[in-house]
Short mmCIF file of C-alpha atoms in Angstrom, two decimals:
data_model
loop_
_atom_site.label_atom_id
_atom_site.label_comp_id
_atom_site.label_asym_id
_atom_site.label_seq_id
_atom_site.Cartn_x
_atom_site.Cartn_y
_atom_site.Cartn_z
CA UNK A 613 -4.16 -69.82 21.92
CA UNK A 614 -5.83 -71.70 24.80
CA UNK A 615 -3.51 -69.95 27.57
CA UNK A 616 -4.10 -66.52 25.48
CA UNK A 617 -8.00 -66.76 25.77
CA UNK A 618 -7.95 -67.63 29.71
CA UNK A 619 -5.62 -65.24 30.79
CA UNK A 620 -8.18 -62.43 28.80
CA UNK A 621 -11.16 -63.99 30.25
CA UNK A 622 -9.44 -63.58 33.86
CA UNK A 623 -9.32 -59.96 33.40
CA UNK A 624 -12.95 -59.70 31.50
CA UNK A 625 -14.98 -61.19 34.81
CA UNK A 626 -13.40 -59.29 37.03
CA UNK A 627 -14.11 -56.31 34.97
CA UNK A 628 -17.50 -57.00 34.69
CA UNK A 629 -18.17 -57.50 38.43
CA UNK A 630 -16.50 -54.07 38.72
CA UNK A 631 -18.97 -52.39 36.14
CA UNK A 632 -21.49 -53.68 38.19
CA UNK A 633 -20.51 -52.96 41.30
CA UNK A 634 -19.77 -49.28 40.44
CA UNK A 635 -23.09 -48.61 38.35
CA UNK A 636 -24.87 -50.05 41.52
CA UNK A 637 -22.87 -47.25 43.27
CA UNK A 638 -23.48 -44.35 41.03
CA UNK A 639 -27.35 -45.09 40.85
CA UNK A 640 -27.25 -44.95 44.44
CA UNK A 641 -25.35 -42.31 45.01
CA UNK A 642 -27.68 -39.58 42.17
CA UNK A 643 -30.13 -37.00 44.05
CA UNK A 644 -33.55 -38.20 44.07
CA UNK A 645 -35.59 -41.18 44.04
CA UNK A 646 -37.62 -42.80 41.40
CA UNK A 647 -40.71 -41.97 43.36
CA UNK A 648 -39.65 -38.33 43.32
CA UNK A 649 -42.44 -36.17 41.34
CA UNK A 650 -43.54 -32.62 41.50
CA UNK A 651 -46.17 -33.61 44.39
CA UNK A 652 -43.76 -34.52 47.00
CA UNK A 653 -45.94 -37.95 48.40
CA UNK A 654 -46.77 -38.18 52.20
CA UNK A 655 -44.00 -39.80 54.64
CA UNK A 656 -46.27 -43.12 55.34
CA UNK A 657 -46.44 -43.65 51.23
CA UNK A 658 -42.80 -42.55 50.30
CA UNK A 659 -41.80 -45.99 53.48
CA UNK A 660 -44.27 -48.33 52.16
CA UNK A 661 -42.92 -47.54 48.82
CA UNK A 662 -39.61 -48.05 49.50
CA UNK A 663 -40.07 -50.92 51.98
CA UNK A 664 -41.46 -52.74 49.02
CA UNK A 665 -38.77 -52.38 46.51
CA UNK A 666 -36.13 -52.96 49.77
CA UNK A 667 -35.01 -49.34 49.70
CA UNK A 668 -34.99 -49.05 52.99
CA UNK A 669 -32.19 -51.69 53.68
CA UNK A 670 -28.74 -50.88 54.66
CA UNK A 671 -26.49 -50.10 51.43
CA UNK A 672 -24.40 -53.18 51.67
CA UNK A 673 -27.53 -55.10 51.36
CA UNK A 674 -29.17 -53.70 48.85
CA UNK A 675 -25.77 -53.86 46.67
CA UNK A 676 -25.78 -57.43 47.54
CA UNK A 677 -28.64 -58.10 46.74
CA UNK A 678 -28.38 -56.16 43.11
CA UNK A 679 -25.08 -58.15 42.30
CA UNK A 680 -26.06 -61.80 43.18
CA UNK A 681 -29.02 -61.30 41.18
CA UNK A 682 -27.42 -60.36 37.97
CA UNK A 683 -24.48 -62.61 38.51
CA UNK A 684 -26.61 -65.61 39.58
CA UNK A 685 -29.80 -65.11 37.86
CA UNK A 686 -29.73 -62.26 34.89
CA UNK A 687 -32.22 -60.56 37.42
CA UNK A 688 -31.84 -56.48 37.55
CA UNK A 689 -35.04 -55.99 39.63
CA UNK A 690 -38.39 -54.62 39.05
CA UNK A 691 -38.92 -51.27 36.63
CA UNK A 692 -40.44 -48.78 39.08
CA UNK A 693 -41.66 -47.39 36.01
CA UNK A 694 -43.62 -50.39 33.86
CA UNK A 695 -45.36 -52.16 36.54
CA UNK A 696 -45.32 -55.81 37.30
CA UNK A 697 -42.30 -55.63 34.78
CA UNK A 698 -38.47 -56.57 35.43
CA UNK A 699 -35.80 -55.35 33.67
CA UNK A 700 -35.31 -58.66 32.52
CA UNK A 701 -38.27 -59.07 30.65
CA UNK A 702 -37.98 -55.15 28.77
CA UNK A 703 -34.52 -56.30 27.97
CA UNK A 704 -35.57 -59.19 25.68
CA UNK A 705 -38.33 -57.56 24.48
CA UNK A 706 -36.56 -54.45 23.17
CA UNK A 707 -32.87 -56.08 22.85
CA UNK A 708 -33.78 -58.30 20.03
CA UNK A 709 -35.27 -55.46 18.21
CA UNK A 710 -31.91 -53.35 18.76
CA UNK A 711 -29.90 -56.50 18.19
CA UNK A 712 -31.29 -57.29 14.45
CA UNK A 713 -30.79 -53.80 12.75
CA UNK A 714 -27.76 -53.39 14.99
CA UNK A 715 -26.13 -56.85 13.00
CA UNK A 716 -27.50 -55.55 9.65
CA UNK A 717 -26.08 -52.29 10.30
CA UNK A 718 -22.27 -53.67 11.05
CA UNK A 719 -22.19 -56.10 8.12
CA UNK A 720 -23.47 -53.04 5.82
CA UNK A 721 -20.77 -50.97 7.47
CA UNK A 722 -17.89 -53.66 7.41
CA UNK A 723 -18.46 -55.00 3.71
CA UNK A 724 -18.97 -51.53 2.22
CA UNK A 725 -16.45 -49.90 4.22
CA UNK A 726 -13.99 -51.77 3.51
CA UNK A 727 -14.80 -53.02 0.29
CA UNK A 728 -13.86 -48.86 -0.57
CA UNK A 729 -11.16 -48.78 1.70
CA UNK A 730 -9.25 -51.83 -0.78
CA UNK A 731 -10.43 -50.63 -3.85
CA UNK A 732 -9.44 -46.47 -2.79
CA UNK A 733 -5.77 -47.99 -1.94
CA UNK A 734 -5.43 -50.28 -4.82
CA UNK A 735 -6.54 -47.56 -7.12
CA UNK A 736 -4.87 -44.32 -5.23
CA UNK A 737 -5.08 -41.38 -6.95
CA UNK A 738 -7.46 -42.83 -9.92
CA UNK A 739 -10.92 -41.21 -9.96
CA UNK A 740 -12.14 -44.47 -8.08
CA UNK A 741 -9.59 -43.38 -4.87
CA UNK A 742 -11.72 -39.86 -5.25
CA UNK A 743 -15.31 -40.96 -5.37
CA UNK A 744 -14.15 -43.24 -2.31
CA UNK A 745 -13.07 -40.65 -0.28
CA UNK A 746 -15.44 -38.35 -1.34
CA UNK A 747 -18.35 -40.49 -0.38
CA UNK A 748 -16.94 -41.33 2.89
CA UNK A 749 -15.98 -37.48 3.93
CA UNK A 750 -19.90 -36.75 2.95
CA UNK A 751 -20.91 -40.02 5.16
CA UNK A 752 -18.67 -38.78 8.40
CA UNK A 753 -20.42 -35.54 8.72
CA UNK A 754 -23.99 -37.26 8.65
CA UNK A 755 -24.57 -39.21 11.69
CA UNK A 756 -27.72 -41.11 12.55
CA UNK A 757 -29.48 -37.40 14.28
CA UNK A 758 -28.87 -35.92 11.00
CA UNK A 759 -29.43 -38.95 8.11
CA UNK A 760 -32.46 -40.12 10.52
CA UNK A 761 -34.70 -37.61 9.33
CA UNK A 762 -33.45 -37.09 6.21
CA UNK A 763 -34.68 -40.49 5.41
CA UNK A 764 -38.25 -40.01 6.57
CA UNK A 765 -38.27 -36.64 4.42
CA UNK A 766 -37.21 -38.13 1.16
CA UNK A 767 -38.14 -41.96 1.37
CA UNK A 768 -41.55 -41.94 2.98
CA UNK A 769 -42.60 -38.17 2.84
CA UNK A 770 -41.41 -37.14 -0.93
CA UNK A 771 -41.04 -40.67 -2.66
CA UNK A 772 -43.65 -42.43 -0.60
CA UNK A 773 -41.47 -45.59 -0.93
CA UNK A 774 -40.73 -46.75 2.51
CA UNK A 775 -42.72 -46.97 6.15
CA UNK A 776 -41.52 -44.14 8.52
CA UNK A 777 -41.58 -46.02 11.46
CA UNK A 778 -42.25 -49.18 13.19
CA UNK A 779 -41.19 -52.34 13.33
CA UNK A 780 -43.47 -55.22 12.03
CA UNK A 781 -41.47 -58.20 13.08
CA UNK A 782 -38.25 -56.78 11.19
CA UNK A 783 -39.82 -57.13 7.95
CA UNK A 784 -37.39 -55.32 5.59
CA UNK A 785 -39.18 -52.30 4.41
CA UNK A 786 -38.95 -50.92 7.94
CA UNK A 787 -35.65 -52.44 8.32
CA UNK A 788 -33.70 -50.07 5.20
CA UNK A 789 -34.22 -46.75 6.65
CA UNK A 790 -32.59 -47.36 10.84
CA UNK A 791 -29.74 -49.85 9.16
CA UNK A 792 -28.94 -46.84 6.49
CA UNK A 793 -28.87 -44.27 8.96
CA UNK A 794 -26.99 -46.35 12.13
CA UNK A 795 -24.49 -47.31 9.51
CA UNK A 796 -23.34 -44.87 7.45
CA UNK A 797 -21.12 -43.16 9.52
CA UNK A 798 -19.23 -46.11 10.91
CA UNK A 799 -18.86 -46.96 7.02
CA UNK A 800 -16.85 -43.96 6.33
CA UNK A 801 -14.34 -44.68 9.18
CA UNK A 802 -13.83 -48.01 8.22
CA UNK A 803 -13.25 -47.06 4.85
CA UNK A 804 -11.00 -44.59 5.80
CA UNK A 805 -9.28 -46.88 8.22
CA UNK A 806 -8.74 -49.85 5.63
CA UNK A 807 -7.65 -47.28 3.01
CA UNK A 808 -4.55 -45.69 5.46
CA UNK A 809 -4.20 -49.50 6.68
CA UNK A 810 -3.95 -50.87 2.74
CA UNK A 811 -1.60 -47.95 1.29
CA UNK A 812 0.62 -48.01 4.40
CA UNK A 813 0.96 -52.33 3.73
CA UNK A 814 1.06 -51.88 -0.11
CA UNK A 815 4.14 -49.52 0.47
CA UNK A 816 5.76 -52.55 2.70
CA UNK A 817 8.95 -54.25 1.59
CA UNK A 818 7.58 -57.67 1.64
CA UNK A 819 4.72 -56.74 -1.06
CA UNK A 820 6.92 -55.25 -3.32
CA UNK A 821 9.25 -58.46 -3.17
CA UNK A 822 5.43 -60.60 -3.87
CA UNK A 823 5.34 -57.92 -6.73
CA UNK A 824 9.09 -58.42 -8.40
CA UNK A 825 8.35 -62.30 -8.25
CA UNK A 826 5.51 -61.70 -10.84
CA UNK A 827 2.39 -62.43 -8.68
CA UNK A 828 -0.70 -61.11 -9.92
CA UNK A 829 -2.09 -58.06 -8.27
CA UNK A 830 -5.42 -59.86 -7.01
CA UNK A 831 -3.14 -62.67 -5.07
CA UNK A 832 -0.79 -60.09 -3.79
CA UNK A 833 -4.16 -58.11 -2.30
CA UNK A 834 -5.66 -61.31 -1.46
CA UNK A 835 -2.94 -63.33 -0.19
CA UNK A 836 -0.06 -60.99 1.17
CA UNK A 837 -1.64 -57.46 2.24
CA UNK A 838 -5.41 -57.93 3.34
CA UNK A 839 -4.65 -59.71 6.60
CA UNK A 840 -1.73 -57.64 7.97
CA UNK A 841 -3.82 -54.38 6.58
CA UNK A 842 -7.38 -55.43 8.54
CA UNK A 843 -5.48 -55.39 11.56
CA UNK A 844 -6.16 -51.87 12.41
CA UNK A 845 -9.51 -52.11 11.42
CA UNK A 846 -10.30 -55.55 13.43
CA UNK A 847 -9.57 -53.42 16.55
CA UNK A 848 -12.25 -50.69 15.73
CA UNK A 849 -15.19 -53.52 14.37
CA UNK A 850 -15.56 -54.54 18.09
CA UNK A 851 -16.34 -50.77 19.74
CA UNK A 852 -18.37 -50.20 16.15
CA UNK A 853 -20.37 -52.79 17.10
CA UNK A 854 -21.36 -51.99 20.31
CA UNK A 855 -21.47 -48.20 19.65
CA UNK A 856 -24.52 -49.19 17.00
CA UNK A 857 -26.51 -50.61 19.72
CA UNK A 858 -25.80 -48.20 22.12
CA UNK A 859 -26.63 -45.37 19.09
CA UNK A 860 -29.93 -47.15 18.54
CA UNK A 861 -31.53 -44.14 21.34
CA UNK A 862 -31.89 -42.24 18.25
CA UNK A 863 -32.98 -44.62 15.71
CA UNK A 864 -35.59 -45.73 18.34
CA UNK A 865 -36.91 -42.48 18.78
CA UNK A 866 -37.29 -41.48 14.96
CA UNK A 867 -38.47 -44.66 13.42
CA UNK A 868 -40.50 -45.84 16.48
CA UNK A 869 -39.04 -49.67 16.38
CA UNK A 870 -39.11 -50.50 20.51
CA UNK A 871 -35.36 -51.05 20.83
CA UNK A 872 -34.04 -50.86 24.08
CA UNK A 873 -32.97 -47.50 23.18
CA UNK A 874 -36.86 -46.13 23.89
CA UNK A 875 -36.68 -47.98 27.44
CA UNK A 876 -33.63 -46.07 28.45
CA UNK A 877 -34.73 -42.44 27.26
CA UNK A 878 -38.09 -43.51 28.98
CA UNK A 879 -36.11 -44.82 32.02
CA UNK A 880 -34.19 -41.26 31.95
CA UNK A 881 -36.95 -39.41 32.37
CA UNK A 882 -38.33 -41.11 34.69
CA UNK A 883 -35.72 -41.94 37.26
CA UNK A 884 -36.67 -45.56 36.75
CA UNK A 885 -32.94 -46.35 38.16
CA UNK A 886 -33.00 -50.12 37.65
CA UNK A 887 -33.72 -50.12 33.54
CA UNK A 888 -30.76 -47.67 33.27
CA UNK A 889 -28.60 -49.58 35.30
CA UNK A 890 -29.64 -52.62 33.62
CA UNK A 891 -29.18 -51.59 30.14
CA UNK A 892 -25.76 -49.97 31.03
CA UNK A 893 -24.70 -53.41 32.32
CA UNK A 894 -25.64 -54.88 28.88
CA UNK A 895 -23.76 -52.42 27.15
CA UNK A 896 -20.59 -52.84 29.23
CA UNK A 897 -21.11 -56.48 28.71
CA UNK A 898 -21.09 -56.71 25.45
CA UNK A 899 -18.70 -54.10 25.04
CA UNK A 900 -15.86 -56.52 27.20
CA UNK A 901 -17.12 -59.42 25.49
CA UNK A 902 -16.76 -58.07 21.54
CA UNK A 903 -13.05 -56.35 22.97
CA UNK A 904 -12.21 -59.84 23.94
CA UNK A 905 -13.46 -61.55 20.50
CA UNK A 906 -11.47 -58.95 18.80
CA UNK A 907 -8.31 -59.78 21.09
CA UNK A 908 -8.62 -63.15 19.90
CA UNK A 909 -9.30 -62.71 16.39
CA UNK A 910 -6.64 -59.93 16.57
CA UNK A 911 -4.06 -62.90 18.15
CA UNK A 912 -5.27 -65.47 14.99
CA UNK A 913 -4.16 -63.19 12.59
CA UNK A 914 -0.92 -62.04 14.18
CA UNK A 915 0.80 -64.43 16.63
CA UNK A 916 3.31 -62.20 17.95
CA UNK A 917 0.22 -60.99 20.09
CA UNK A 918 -0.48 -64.17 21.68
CA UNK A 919 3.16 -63.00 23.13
#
């Protein structure tokens, strides 16, 4: 397991020094400055301004400069946008934010998901196997744009019963509303996943010999056909996870709870280069790192992979 892990960590850094290297090139490379409004500035402002953000170095530099400081110091620069602000500091103001009803969204989505999956496969074609599916077909075509405002309309707006927006220190009447809408899509592929996974394993040979030796059904679920059935399903928790923080743009925008998905529509608009750059570096981060957790879960469960 030891050998397994290193040899996926040697291709994880150098794909992270890539990401870098080619978001520092794309950033560069897009018309425009962040200093570009609709009053084009004089020529003696538009050089001082750039001279002090070290614009005006050669492009070999600059990129130097860019990836030492992330690599050696978590450092993505100043926003040209927030003054007297790094990225650094907006990232752990809004990441933790993002991070908390990001984690309360996957565990919603993983438990429920495939809580129905089992229980729709164990109990195909009983009413149970229809209400599953039928919940999750409703859930896939409501993603967070859509169940977003649906939620402020009924739960503060009609009923009254929840906050609409902001965050309070993630206390958890503001906290119901973004983890309900972030997660109830990614619940119905899960559960859809785990049920295809579960009836396909069910159906295998080596269940049905568990079955003719007179196990119970609960040990045959528990013991023989969960593992080898959340294979499948291990593989897609990794991207989930990551695609909930990098969905939060649209929970941050409805329910007002200064993610990091605010700073990057704000960052959009603004050309404010170096909090889009760093907040796609974040996301690529975590998106190598959570693949490479789920490789070595994925290897746990089913040695043949570590081969």
């Amino acid at each position: 397991m030891t050998s397994f892990i290193l040899r996926r960590l040697a291709v994880a850094i150098p794909t992270i020094l890539a990401l870098i290297v080619i978001s520092f090139i794309l950033m560069y490379s897009a018309p425009g400055t962040p200093f570009t409004t609709e009053r084009a500035l004089p020529p003696e402002v538009m050089a001082n301004l750039e001279a002090k953000y070290g614009l005006d170095q050669p492009f070999l530099v600059q990129l130097w400069r860019y990836v030492s400081g992330v690599v050696f110091a978590f450092d993505f620069g100043p926003s040209f946008l927030y003054k007297d602000r790094s990225v650094a500091d907006i990232i752990r103001q809004g990441f933790p934010v993002t991070l908390t009803y990001g984690f309360w969204s996957f565990v919603v989505a993983a438990v429920v998901g495939i809580t129905l999956g089992v229980l729709a496969a164990i109990y195909h074609n009983s009413w149970l196997d229809y209400l599953a599916v039928g919940v999750t077909v409703g859930a896939q075509v409501l993603p967070n744009f859509v169940m977003a405002p649906i939620l402020v309309l009924v739960f503060t707006l009609w009923l009254g019963w929840l906050p609409g927006g902001g965050w309070q220190g993630g206390a958890w009447p503001y906290l119901v509303m973004p983890v309900i809408a972030l997660s109830t899509s990614y619940m119905a592929s899960i559960a859809r996943l785990t049920r295809s996974s579960m009836l396909e394993t069910l159906n295998a040979n080596f269940i049905r010999t568990a079955r003719a030796k007179g196990l119970p059904m609960r040990r045959v679920v528990i013991r023989h056909a969960l593992k080898p059935a959340l294979l499948p399903v291990i593989s897609y928790l990794g991207p989930t996870f990551v695609g909930m923080i990098t969905g939060s743009v649209v929970i941050d925008i409805y329910f007002s709870t200064g993610g990091i998905g605010m700073f990057l529509v704000n960052a959009a608009f603004n050309r404010d280069y170096s909090i889009i750059m760093g907040i796609t570096i974040l996301t690529g981060v975590l998106t190598i790192l959570f693949n490479l957790a789920v490789d070595v879960i994925y290897a746990w469960i089913d040695p043949k992979i570590r081969l």
